Amino acid sequence: EQAAAETAAAAEDVLECGSCVDVFYPAVGKRASTDGGVSSQGEWRVGTVVRAHIGNPAGAPAPAGGKNSTAAAYPSHVVYDVMIRGGVEEKCLARSRLRLVCATCLADKRTFKPPPMYCEKCLAGIHQRWRYWDEAREDETPSVKLCNRCFNDVRASPESAVIMHELVGRAVDLSIFVERKEKDRPEFVDNWVQCEECHSWHHWVCALFKGEDTPEDTEWFCESCRKNRNKQLPDELVVPHATALPETELSKTLEKSVASALSDGSISCNPVTVRVVSNIENTNKVNETLRLSHVRSGDEAGGGGGEGASAYPEEFPYRSKCVLAFQERKGHPICFFAMYVQEYGEAAGPAAPRRISI
C-alpha cells in the first residue's frame, strides 16, 4: 500500500526544490474545495519551494476512518513547503495552489505576438476580428489561407481550380477549407530552461539562452549562480559581445553616423554598435500571375511578338542584407534595431534595376 501511494504521488507534476512558484491565497471568506481545488478569487504570492514530500495537504479534511486508517498512514499526495518572499514559510501546500513561474520575470508564461497572416489572393493582412478560411492540411505542406471575401469569390467562380493553381502552383481542394478566426490561433509561448545548480526555471528570453542549436545534455547556469557560486557557462552557450562581430565598410559608416548624430544632439548614452550580420546572394521568383500579366501587356504593346515574355524573367537575383544595432544594458548587448534590405542590381533587368527595398 505504501508503494502504491508513492507511485501515485510520483505520477503528479512534481516541483523540484529551488523552483520559483506563485502561491495562491483564496480571498477572505472563500474556502478551498475538499478535492484540492481552489477558489478563483484571491491573490498570488511569489515564493521558493524548499521541500517536497508525501503527505496530506494543509486544510484538507481528515481521511475517513480516523488517524489509524490506511489513508492516514499512507498519504498519496505530494505537498510542498514554500518560503514566501518576506520570510514566511507555508507548509504542506497542495500542487493545485502552486504554479511554476520564471525566476527572472516572475511570470508563469511569456507570450509572443503571432506572426501576421495574409490572404493568398489579395495579399491583405488578416486582422484579429476577421474570419478567414484555412486549408487545414495535416502534412508539412504550408496551408493556403484566404480572407472571407476572396474565398467566397473563388468558390463562386466556375474556374476556381485554375485560379487556385495560378495562386499557389498546385491543386487545391476548396471543400477541405475550414472557417477560422485569427484569435483562434494557438498561443506562441516561450520555452523554459532549468539551472543545473539551483534548479530554478527561466524563460529562454529572460535567461538570454540560445537553445535552438544547443545539445540537450549541455548544462546551463543562471546568472545568480554564475555570480554567487562561481559557475561558468560552457562554450556552446557563451554569447559573444556585439563588438566581437566582424565589421564591414557599411557597418563602420553607419556606426560613425549614429555616433555623430548622438553627439550633435548632446545625447549621452552607451555607444551604439552597428553590424551587418547577413550578406547573401539570393533570387526572387516572380509570382506567375504577375509575370503573365506583364507578358500579356508586353505582347499587346509589341504587336504579339512575344517581347513581353523575354523582357520579364521568371526570377531575378538580388543581395539580401541584415543590419543590427546594439546597445549595452545591464551588462548585456541588447539588439534594439533591425533593418533588412534587398539590393537589386543591373542583373535584375526591367523588374527592379538598381533599386533597394528596405
mmCIF file of C-alpha atoms in Angstrom:
data_model
loop_
_atom_site.group_PDB
_atom_site.id
_atom_site.type_symbol
_atom_site.label_atom_id
_atom_site.label_comp_id
_atom_site.label_asym_id
_atom_site.label_seq_id
_atom_site.Cartn_x
_atom_site.Cartn_y
_atom_site.Cartn_z
ATOM 1 C CA GLU A 1 0.000 0.000 0.000
ATOM 2 C CA GLN A 2 2.827 2.405 0.759
ATOM 3 C CA ALA A 3 4.486 1.623 -2.592
ATOM 4 C CA ALA A 4 1.187 2.193 -4.395
ATOM 5 C CA ALA A 5 0.807 5.561 -2.693
ATOM 6 C CA GLU A 6 4.345 6.590 -3.628
ATOM 7 C CA THR A 7 3.730 5.521 -7.239
ATOM 8 C CA ALA A 8 0.570 7.629 -7.401
ATOM 9 C CA ALA A 9 2.427 10.602 -5.964
ATOM 10 C CA ALA A 10 5.279 10.179 -8.447
ATOM 11 C CA ALA A 11 2.796 10.432 -11.328
ATOM 12 C CA GLU A 12 1.979 14.024 -10.354
ATOM 13 C CA ASP A 13 3.702 17.048 -11.846
ATOM 14 C CA VAL A 14 6.288 17.356 -9.069
ATOM 15 C CA LEU A 15 8.056 20.680 -8.480
ATOM 16 C CA GLU A 16 11.724 20.493 -7.556
ATOM 17 C CA CYS A 17 13.317 22.201 -4.605
ATOM 18 C CA GLY A 18 14.557 25.634 -5.636
ATOM 19 C CA SER A 19 11.740 26.194 -8.134
ATOM 20 C CA CYS A 20 10.230 29.669 -8.089
ATOM 21 C CA VAL A 21 6.453 29.440 -7.732
ATOM 22 C CA ASP A 22 3.331 31.528 -7.223
ATOM 23 C CA VAL A 23 1.234 30.505 -4.205
ATOM 24 C CA PHE A 24 -2.488 31.119 -4.392
ATOM 25 C CA TYR A 25 -4.218 32.634 -1.370
ATOM 26 C CA PRO A 26 -8.026 32.479 -1.605
ATOM 27 C CA ALA A 27 -9.958 35.635 -0.844
ATOM 28 C CA VAL A 28 -11.180 36.168 2.696
ATOM 29 C CA GLY A 29 -14.311 34.150 3.336
ATOM 30 C CA LYS A 30 -13.649 31.748 0.469
ATOM 31 C CA ARG A 31 -12.880 28.118 1.269
ATOM 32 C CA ALA A 32 -10.852 25.718 -0.810
ATOM 33 C CA SER A 33 -12.822 22.779 -2.138
ATOM 34 C CA THR A 34 -12.356 19.405 -0.463
ATOM 35 C CA ASP A 35 -10.936 17.807 -3.649
ATOM 36 C CA GLY A 36 -7.866 20.024 -3.647
ATOM 37 C CA GLY A 37 -9.217 22.781 -5.884
ATOM 38 C CA VAL A 38 -9.012 26.460 -5.026
ATOM 39 C CA SER A 39 -11.338 29.395 -5.377
ATOM 40 C CA SER A 40 -10.927 31.552 -8.462
ATOM 41 C CA GLN A 41 -10.866 34.672 -6.284
ATOM 42 C CA GLY A 42 -7.727 35.564 -4.371
ATOM 43 C CA GLU A 43 -4.142 36.624 -4.896
ATOM 44 C CA TRP A 44 -0.828 35.057 -5.901
ATOM 45 C CA ARG A 45 2.368 35.496 -3.886
ATOM 46 C CA VAL A 46 5.880 34.586 -5.032
ATOM 47 C CA GLY A 47 7.920 32.016 -3.132
ATOM 48 C CA THR A 48 10.541 29.279 -3.483
ATOM 49 C CA VAL A 49 9.997 25.550 -2.996
ATOM 50 C CA VAL A 50 12.216 24.366 -0.115
ATOM 51 C CA ARG A 51 10.869 20.828 0.293
ATOM 52 C CA ALA A 52 8.599 18.365 -1.495
ATOM 53 C CA HIS A 53 7.284 15.367 0.400
ATOM 54 C CA ILE A 54 4.358 12.967 0.554
ATOM 55 C CA GLY A 55 1.584 13.992 2.898
ATOM 56 C CA ASN A 56 -1.913 15.399 3.203
ATOM 57 C CA PRO A 57 -2.458 18.985 2.026
ATOM 58 C CA ALA A 58 -2.898 21.625 4.691
ATOM 59 C CA GLY A 59 -6.546 22.365 5.335
ATOM 60 C CA ALA A 60 -7.780 19.089 3.838
ATOM 61 C CA PRO A 61 -10.323 17.118 5.895
ATOM 62 C CA ALA A 62 -9.080 14.100 7.855
ATOM 63 C CA PRO A 63 -9.356 10.782 5.965
ATOM 64 C CA ALA A 64 -12.353 8.620 6.754
ATOM 65 C CA GLY A 65 -11.576 6.025 9.424
ATOM 66 C CA GLY A 66 -9.637 8.223 11.803
ATOM 67 C CA LYS A 67 -5.932 8.569 12.461
ATOM 68 C CA ASN A 68 -5.234 4.836 12.315
ATOM 69 C CA SER A 69 -6.765 4.316 8.877
ATOM 70 C CA THR A 70 -4.697 3.236 5.876
ATOM 71 C CA ALA A 71 -5.328 6.570 4.110
ATOM 72 C CA ALA A 72 -3.894 8.451 7.062
ATOM 73 C CA ALA A 73 -0.905 6.118 7.380
ATOM 74 C CA TYR A 74 -0.019 6.245 3.677
ATOM 75 C CA PRO A 75 -0.991 9.616 2.142
ATOM 76 C CA SER A 76 -0.759 9.699 -1.648
ATOM 77 C CA HIS A 77 -0.360 13.458 -2.238
ATOM 78 C CA VAL A 78 2.864 15.335 -2.920
ATOM 79 C CA VAL A 79 2.813 18.500 -0.821
ATOM 80 C CA TYR A 80 5.267 21.371 -0.699
ATOM 81 C CA ASP A 81 6.887 23.598 1.869
ATOM 82 C CA VAL A 82 7.343 27.041 0.303
ATOM 83 C CA MET A 83 9.301 30.035 1.590
ATOM 84 C CA ILE A 84 7.264 33.110 0.669
ATOM 85 C CA ARG A 85 9.214 36.240 -0.186
ATOM 86 C CA GLY A 86 9.194 38.222 3.043
ATOM 87 C CA GLY A 87 10.285 35.335 5.284
ATOM 88 C CA VAL A 88 7.033 33.435 5.885
ATOM 89 C CA GLU A 89 7.112 29.660 5.323
ATOM 90 C CA GLU A 90 3.983 27.828 4.221
ATOM 91 C CA LYS A 91 3.886 24.067 4.844
ATOM 92 C CA CYS A 92 2.082 21.187 3.168
ATOM 93 C CA LEU A 93 0.705 23.148 0.226
ATOM 94 C CA ALA A 94 -1.198 21.211 -2.425
ATOM 95 C CA ARG A 95 0.060 21.294 -6.011
ATOM 96 C CA SER A 96 -3.214 22.915 -7.092
ATOM 97 C CA ARG A 97 -2.277 26.061 -5.142
ATOM 98 C CA LEU A 98 1.069 26.436 -6.900
ATOM 99 C CA ARG A 99 2.135 27.430 -10.370
ATOM 100 C CA LEU A 100 5.663 27.460 -11.737
ATOM 101 C CA VAL A 101 6.990 30.927 -12.614
ATOM 102 C CA CYS A 102 10.176 32.225 -14.200
ATOM 103 C CA ALA A 103 12.768 33.127 -11.570
ATOM 104 C CA THR A 104 13.725 36.202 -13.612
ATOM 105 C CA CYS A 105 10.427 37.836 -14.612
ATOM 106 C CA LEU A 106 8.176 36.029 -12.071
ATOM 107 C CA ALA A 107 5.593 35.263 -14.793
ATOM 108 C CA ASP A 108 4.163 31.821 -15.453
ATOM 109 C CA LYS A 109 4.395 32.199 -19.225
ATOM 110 C CA ARG A 110 5.782 34.663 -21.732
ATOM 111 C CA THR A 111 3.656 35.014 -24.834
ATOM 112 C CA PHE A 112 4.648 36.493 -28.169
ATOM 113 C CA LYS A 113 2.539 38.194 -30.772
ATOM 114 C CA PRO A 114 1.878 35.632 -33.514
ATOM 115 C CA PRO A 115 3.328 36.349 -36.956
ATOM 116 C CA PRO A 116 0.958 38.202 -39.300
ATOM 117 C CA MET A 117 -1.188 36.281 -41.754
ATOM 118 C CA TYR A 118 -2.019 37.395 -45.279
ATOM 119 C CA CYS A 119 -4.633 36.343 -47.766
ATOM 120 C CA GLU A 120 -3.077 34.310 -50.566
ATOM 121 C CA LYS A 121 -5.173 36.072 -53.218
ATOM 122 C CA CYS A 122 -5.493 39.770 -52.317
ATOM 123 C CA LEU A 123 -2.392 39.809 -50.048
ATOM 124 C CA ALA A 124 -4.305 41.802 -47.407
ATOM 125 C CA GLY A 125 -3.493 41.212 -43.760
ATOM 126 C CA ILE A 126 -5.957 39.060 -41.820
ATOM 127 C CA HIS A 127 -6.822 41.032 -38.696
ATOM 128 C CA GLN A 128 -7.917 39.674 -35.341
ATOM 129 C CA ARG A 129 -11.631 40.388 -35.804
ATOM 130 C CA TRP A 130 -11.767 38.910 -39.285
ATOM 131 C CA ARG A 131 -12.865 35.480 -40.351
ATOM 132 C CA TYR A 132 -10.672 33.583 -42.765
ATOM 133 C CA TRP A 133 -10.543 30.185 -44.431
ATOM 134 C CA ASP A 134 -7.705 27.732 -43.857
ATOM 135 C CA GLU A 135 -6.826 24.727 -45.988
ATOM 136 C CA ALA A 136 -6.191 22.805 -42.730
ATOM 137 C CA ARG A 137 -3.655 20.386 -44.147
ATOM 138 C CA GLU A 138 -2.345 17.597 -41.929
ATOM 139 C CA ASP A 139 1.010 17.189 -43.703
ATOM 140 C CA GLU A 140 4.020 19.519 -43.704
ATOM 141 C CA THR A 141 2.903 21.460 -46.788
ATOM 142 C CA PRO A 142 2.065 25.077 -45.843
ATOM 143 C CA SER A 143 -1.704 25.517 -45.860
ATOM 144 C CA VAL A 144 -3.361 28.156 -48.017
ATOM 145 C CA LYS A 145 -5.229 30.956 -46.226
ATOM 146 C CA LEU A 146 -7.867 33.155 -47.818
ATOM 147 C CA CYS A 147 -9.838 36.039 -46.383
ATOM 148 C CA ASN A 148 -13.596 35.579 -46.260
ATOM 149 C CA ARG A 149 -14.265 37.797 -49.295
ATOM 150 C CA CYS A 150 -11.676 36.130 -51.553
ATOM 151 C CA PHE A 151 -12.769 32.646 -50.509
ATOM 152 C CA ASN A 152 -16.380 33.386 -51.448
ATOM 153 C CA ASP A 153 -15.278 34.921 -54.760
ATOM 154 C CA VAL A 154 -13.077 31.957 -55.686
ATOM 155 C CA ARG A 155 -15.669 29.389 -54.601
ATOM 156 C CA ALA A 156 -18.344 31.096 -56.723
ATOM 157 C CA SER A 157 -16.132 31.173 -59.812
ATOM 158 C CA PRO A 158 -16.508 28.337 -62.368
ATOM 159 C CA GLU A 159 -12.705 28.362 -62.772
ATOM 160 C CA SER A 160 -11.868 28.095 -59.078
ATOM 161 C CA ALA A 161 -9.407 25.238 -59.646
ATOM 162 C CA VAL A 162 -7.499 27.266 -62.252
ATOM 163 C CA ILE A 163 -7.425 30.356 -60.029
ATOM 164 C CA MET A 164 -6.036 28.444 -57.060
ATOM 165 C CA HIS A 165 -3.433 26.681 -59.210
ATOM 166 C CA GLU A 166 -2.199 30.031 -60.531
ATOM 167 C CA LEU A 167 -2.012 31.399 -56.974
ATOM 168 C CA VAL A 168 -0.071 28.610 -55.260
ATOM 169 C CA GLY A 169 1.222 26.463 -58.126
ATOM 170 C CA ARG A 170 -0.559 23.264 -57.069
ATOM 171 C CA ALA A 171 -4.022 21.751 -56.966
ATOM 172 C CA VAL A 172 -6.142 22.991 -54.060
ATOM 173 C CA ASP A 173 -9.427 21.451 -52.906
ATOM 174 C CA LEU A 174 -11.741 24.173 -51.602
ATOM 175 C CA SER A 175 -14.019 21.610 -49.944
ATOM 176 C CA ILE A 176 -11.473 20.911 -47.180
ATOM 177 C CA PHE A 177 -11.162 24.574 -46.171
ATOM 178 C CA VAL A 178 -12.203 25.354 -42.588
ATOM 179 C CA GLU A 179 -13.543 28.699 -41.385
ATOM 180 C CA ARG A 180 -11.465 30.164 -38.568
ATOM 181 C CA LYS A 181 -10.842 33.378 -36.676
ATOM 182 C CA GLU A 182 -7.441 34.949 -36.179
ATOM 183 C CA LYS A 183 -7.898 34.860 -32.393
ATOM 184 C CA ASP A 184 -8.325 31.055 -32.577
ATOM 185 C CA ARG A 185 -4.658 30.587 -33.438
ATOM 186 C CA PRO A 186 -2.573 28.818 -30.784
ATOM 187 C CA GLU A 187 -0.524 30.897 -28.370
ATOM 188 C CA PHE A 188 3.118 31.492 -29.175
ATOM 189 C CA VAL A 189 4.848 30.988 -25.818
ATOM 190 C CA ASP A 190 8.495 30.945 -24.814
ATOM 191 C CA ASN A 191 10.346 27.761 -23.871
ATOM 192 C CA TRP A 192 11.887 27.033 -20.477
ATOM 193 C CA VAL A 193 15.412 26.212 -19.315
ATOM 194 C CA GLN A 194 16.456 24.963 -15.852
ATOM 195 C CA CYS A 195 19.562 25.938 -13.920
ATOM 196 C CA GLU A 196 21.643 22.857 -13.149
ATOM 197 C CA GLU A 197 22.825 24.314 -9.823
ATOM 198 C CA CYS A 198 19.812 25.893 -8.055
ATOM 199 C CA HIS A 199 17.124 24.099 -10.155
ATOM 200 C CA SER A 200 15.259 27.345 -10.884
ATOM 201 C CA TRP A 201 13.369 27.658 -14.151
ATOM 202 C CA HIS A 202 13.670 30.580 -16.585
ATOM 203 C CA HIS A 203 12.195 31.595 -19.922
ATOM 204 C CA TRP A 204 14.661 31.438 -22.797
ATOM 205 C CA VAL A 205 14.319 35.173 -23.406
ATOM 206 C CA CYS A 206 14.768 36.049 -19.719
ATOM 207 C CA ALA A 207 17.803 33.774 -19.450
ATOM 208 C CA LEU A 208 19.371 35.009 -22.730
ATOM 209 C CA PHE A 209 19.538 31.317 -23.616
ATOM 210 C CA LYS A 210 20.276 30.306 -27.190
ATOM 211 C CA GLY A 211 18.612 26.932 -27.162
ATOM 212 C CA GLU A 212 17.847 26.163 -30.785
ATOM 213 C CA ASP A 213 21.332 24.892 -31.680
ATOM 214 C CA THR A 214 22.338 23.691 -28.201
ATOM 215 C CA PRO A 215 22.782 19.955 -27.439
ATOM 216 C CA GLU A 216 20.249 18.650 -24.937
ATOM 217 C CA ASP A 217 22.919 17.474 -22.474
ATOM 218 C CA THR A 218 24.525 20.944 -22.206
ATOM 219 C CA GLU A 219 24.480 22.287 -18.643
ATOM 220 C CA TRP A 220 23.176 25.817 -18.154
ATOM 221 C CA PHE A 221 23.607 28.006 -15.058
ATOM 222 C CA CYS A 222 21.528 31.066 -14.215
ATOM 223 C CA GLU A 223 23.101 34.489 -13.767
ATOM 224 C CA SER A 224 22.746 34.309 -9.971
ATOM 225 C CA CYS A 225 24.719 31.055 -9.758
ATOM 226 C CA ARG A 226 27.361 32.394 -12.133
ATOM 227 C CA LYS A 227 27.867 35.415 -9.873
ATOM 228 C CA ASN A 228 27.443 33.892 -6.410
ATOM 229 C CA ARG A 229 28.536 30.261 -6.874
ATOM 230 C CA ASN A 230 31.334 30.757 -9.401
ATOM 231 C CA LYS A 231 29.635 28.681 -12.096
ATOM 232 C CA GLN A 232 30.716 29.078 -15.709
ATOM 233 C CA LEU A 233 28.701 28.593 -18.865
ATOM 234 C CA PRO A 234 30.046 26.035 -21.364
ATOM 235 C CA ASP A 235 31.499 27.396 -24.573
ATOM 236 C CA GLU A 236 28.388 26.336 -26.508
ATOM 237 C CA LEU A 237 26.243 28.782 -24.506
ATOM 238 C CA VAL A 238 28.567 31.762 -24.300
ATOM 239 C CA VAL A 239 27.166 34.632 -26.359
ATOM 240 C CA PRO A 240 29.969 36.891 -27.665
ATOM 241 C CA HIS A 241 29.654 40.641 -27.289
ATOM 242 C CA ALA A 242 28.280 42.574 -30.232
ATOM 243 C CA THR A 243 31.661 44.275 -30.725
ATOM 244 C CA ALA A 244 33.171 40.835 -31.444
ATOM 245 C CA LEU A 245 31.113 40.515 -34.626
ATOM 246 C CA PRO A 246 33.096 41.275 -37.811
ATOM 247 C CA GLU A 247 32.919 44.780 -39.223
ATOM 248 C CA THR A 248 32.279 45.873 -42.799
ATOM 249 C CA GLU A 249 32.611 49.200 -44.565
ATOM 250 C CA LEU A 250 28.841 49.630 -44.368
ATOM 251 C CA SER A 251 28.722 48.917 -40.619
ATOM 252 C CA LYS A 252 31.613 51.318 -39.942
ATOM 253 C CA THR A 253 29.908 54.107 -41.895
ATOM 254 C CA LEU A 254 26.550 53.577 -40.167
ATOM 255 C CA GLU A 255 28.136 53.351 -36.708
ATOM 256 C CA LYS A 256 30.040 56.610 -37.219
ATOM 257 C CA SER A 257 26.868 58.307 -38.486
ATOM 258 C CA VAL A 258 24.888 57.212 -35.416
ATOM 259 C CA ALA A 259 27.654 58.363 -33.054
ATOM 260 C CA SER A 260 27.822 61.716 -34.836
ATOM 261 C CA ALA A 261 24.033 62.192 -34.637
ATOM 262 C CA LEU A 262 24.042 61.425 -30.903
ATOM 263 C CA SER A 263 26.895 63.839 -30.331
ATOM 264 C CA ASP A 264 25.221 66.613 -32.338
ATOM 265 C CA GLY A 265 22.075 66.144 -30.274
ATOM 266 C CA SER A 266 24.020 66.285 -26.990
ATOM 267 C CA ILE A 267 22.720 62.819 -26.078
ATOM 268 C CA SER A 268 24.815 60.980 -23.506
ATOM 269 C CA CYS A 269 24.362 57.197 -23.576
ATOM 270 C CA ASN A 270 26.217 53.940 -24.058
ATOM 271 C CA PRO A 271 27.784 53.661 -27.524
ATOM 272 C CA VAL A 272 25.748 52.065 -30.286
ATOM 273 C CA THR A 273 27.317 49.147 -32.132
ATOM 274 C CA VAL A 274 26.204 48.542 -35.725
ATOM 275 C CA ARG A 275 26.934 45.308 -37.576
ATOM 276 C CA VAL A 276 25.947 43.715 -40.875
ATOM 277 C CA VAL A 277 25.158 40.175 -39.727
ATOM 278 C CA SER A 278 23.935 38.762 -43.047
ATOM 279 C CA ASN A 279 25.062 39.430 -46.621
ATOM 280 C CA ILE A 280 23.991 36.796 -49.131
ATOM 281 C CA GLU A 281 23.071 36.435 -52.790
ATOM 282 C CA ASN A 282 19.544 35.268 -53.446
ATOM 283 C CA THR A 283 16.955 35.038 -56.204
ATOM 284 C CA ASN A 284 13.378 36.243 -56.205
ATOM 285 C CA LYS A 285 10.858 34.092 -58.023
ATOM 286 C CA VAL A 286 8.183 36.124 -59.757
ATOM 287 C CA ASN A 287 4.558 35.331 -58.990
ATOM 288 C CA GLU A 288 3.199 33.533 -62.048
ATOM 289 C CA THR A 289 0.040 35.636 -62.194
ATOM 290 C CA LEU A 290 2.078 38.842 -62.049
ATOM 291 C CA ARG A 291 4.514 37.617 -64.692
ATOM 292 C CA LEU A 292 1.747 36.556 -67.083
ATOM 293 C CA SER A 293 0.089 39.958 -66.763
ATOM 294 C CA HIS A 294 3.379 41.623 -67.752
ATOM 295 C CA VAL A 295 3.777 39.136 -70.605
ATOM 296 C CA ARG A 296 0.300 39.916 -71.944
ATOM 297 C CA SER A 297 0.836 43.668 -71.619
ATOM 298 C CA GLY A 298 4.221 43.340 -73.374
ATOM 299 C CA ASP A 299 2.740 41.277 -76.194
ATOM 300 C CA GLU A 300 -0.020 43.806 -76.736
ATOM 301 C CA ALA A 301 2.472 46.680 -76.836
ATOM 302 C CA GLY A 302 4.788 44.807 -79.204
ATOM 303 C CA GLY A 303 2.117 43.518 -81.527
ATOM 304 C CA GLY A 304 2.098 39.975 -80.214
ATOM 305 C CA GLY A 305 5.745 39.251 -80.965
ATOM 306 C CA GLY A 306 6.463 37.777 -77.540
ATOM 307 C CA GLU A 307 8.731 40.579 -76.360
ATOM 308 C CA GLY A 308 6.895 40.663 -73.012
ATOM 309 C CA ALA A 309 7.863 37.105 -72.153
ATOM 310 C CA SER A 310 11.518 37.663 -72.971
ATOM 311 C CA ALA A 311 11.677 41.022 -71.149
ATOM 312 C CA TYR A 312 10.204 39.826 -67.847
ATOM 313 C CA PRO A 313 12.134 36.867 -66.367
ATOM 314 C CA GLU A 314 10.761 34.117 -64.116
ATOM 315 C CA GLU A 315 13.273 35.073 -61.407
ATOM 316 C CA PHE A 316 15.957 37.685 -60.861
ATOM 317 C CA PRO A 317 18.886 37.983 -58.440
ATOM 318 C CA TYR A 318 19.315 40.341 -55.515
ATOM 319 C CA ARG A 319 21.596 40.759 -52.496
ATOM 320 C CA SER A 320 19.990 40.419 -49.070
ATOM 321 C CA LYS A 321 21.492 42.177 -46.037
ATOM 322 C CA CYS A 322 20.549 42.375 -42.375
ATOM 323 C CA VAL A 323 21.786 45.326 -40.300
ATOM 324 C CA LEU A 324 21.520 45.235 -36.486
ATOM 325 C CA ALA A 325 22.164 47.925 -33.874
ATOM 326 C CA PHE A 326 23.167 47.011 -30.299
ATOM 327 C CA GLN A 327 23.480 48.950 -27.059
ATOM 328 C CA GLU A 328 24.682 47.617 -23.723
ATOM 329 C CA ARG A 329 22.074 47.470 -20.942
ATOM 330 C CA LYS A 330 22.766 45.929 -17.519
ATOM 331 C CA GLY A 331 25.941 44.326 -18.822
ATOM 332 C CA HIS A 332 24.350 42.721 -21.895
ATOM 333 C CA PRO A 333 24.422 43.929 -25.505
ATOM 334 C CA ILE A 334 20.755 44.307 -26.472
ATOM 335 C CA CYS A 335 19.647 44.434 -30.096
ATOM 336 C CA PHE A 336 17.164 47.309 -30.333
ATOM 337 C CA PHE A 337 17.030 47.864 -34.094
ATOM 338 C CA ALA A 338 16.976 45.596 -37.145
ATOM 339 C CA MET A 339 16.832 46.518 -40.828
ATOM 340 C CA TYR A 340 16.549 44.111 -43.735
ATOM 341 C CA VAL A 341 17.429 45.322 -47.221
ATOM 342 C CA GLN A 342 17.267 43.823 -50.700
ATOM 343 C CA GLU A 343 19.627 45.319 -53.268
ATOM 344 C CA TYR A 344 18.745 44.850 -56.924
ATOM 345 C CA GLY A 345 21.493 45.497 -59.454
ATOM 346 C CA GLU A 346 21.602 45.645 -63.238
ATOM 347 C CA ALA A 347 21.063 41.873 -63.414
ATOM 348 C CA ALA A 348 17.509 42.360 -62.124
ATOM 349 C CA GLY A 349 16.535 43.586 -65.570
ATOM 350 C CA PRO A 350 13.357 45.656 -66.028
ATOM 351 C CA ALA A 351 11.798 44.382 -62.766
ATOM 352 C CA ALA A 352 13.813 46.494 -60.284
ATOM 353 C CA PRO A 353 17.039 47.849 -61.810
ATOM 354 C CA ARG A 354 19.393 49.470 -59.289
ATOM 355 C CA ARG A 355 16.825 49.647 -56.516
ATOM 356 C CA ILE A 356 16.917 48.930 -52.799
ATOM 357 C CA SER A 357 13.942 47.635 -50.800
ATOM 358 C CA ILE A 358 14.025 48.246 -47.032
#
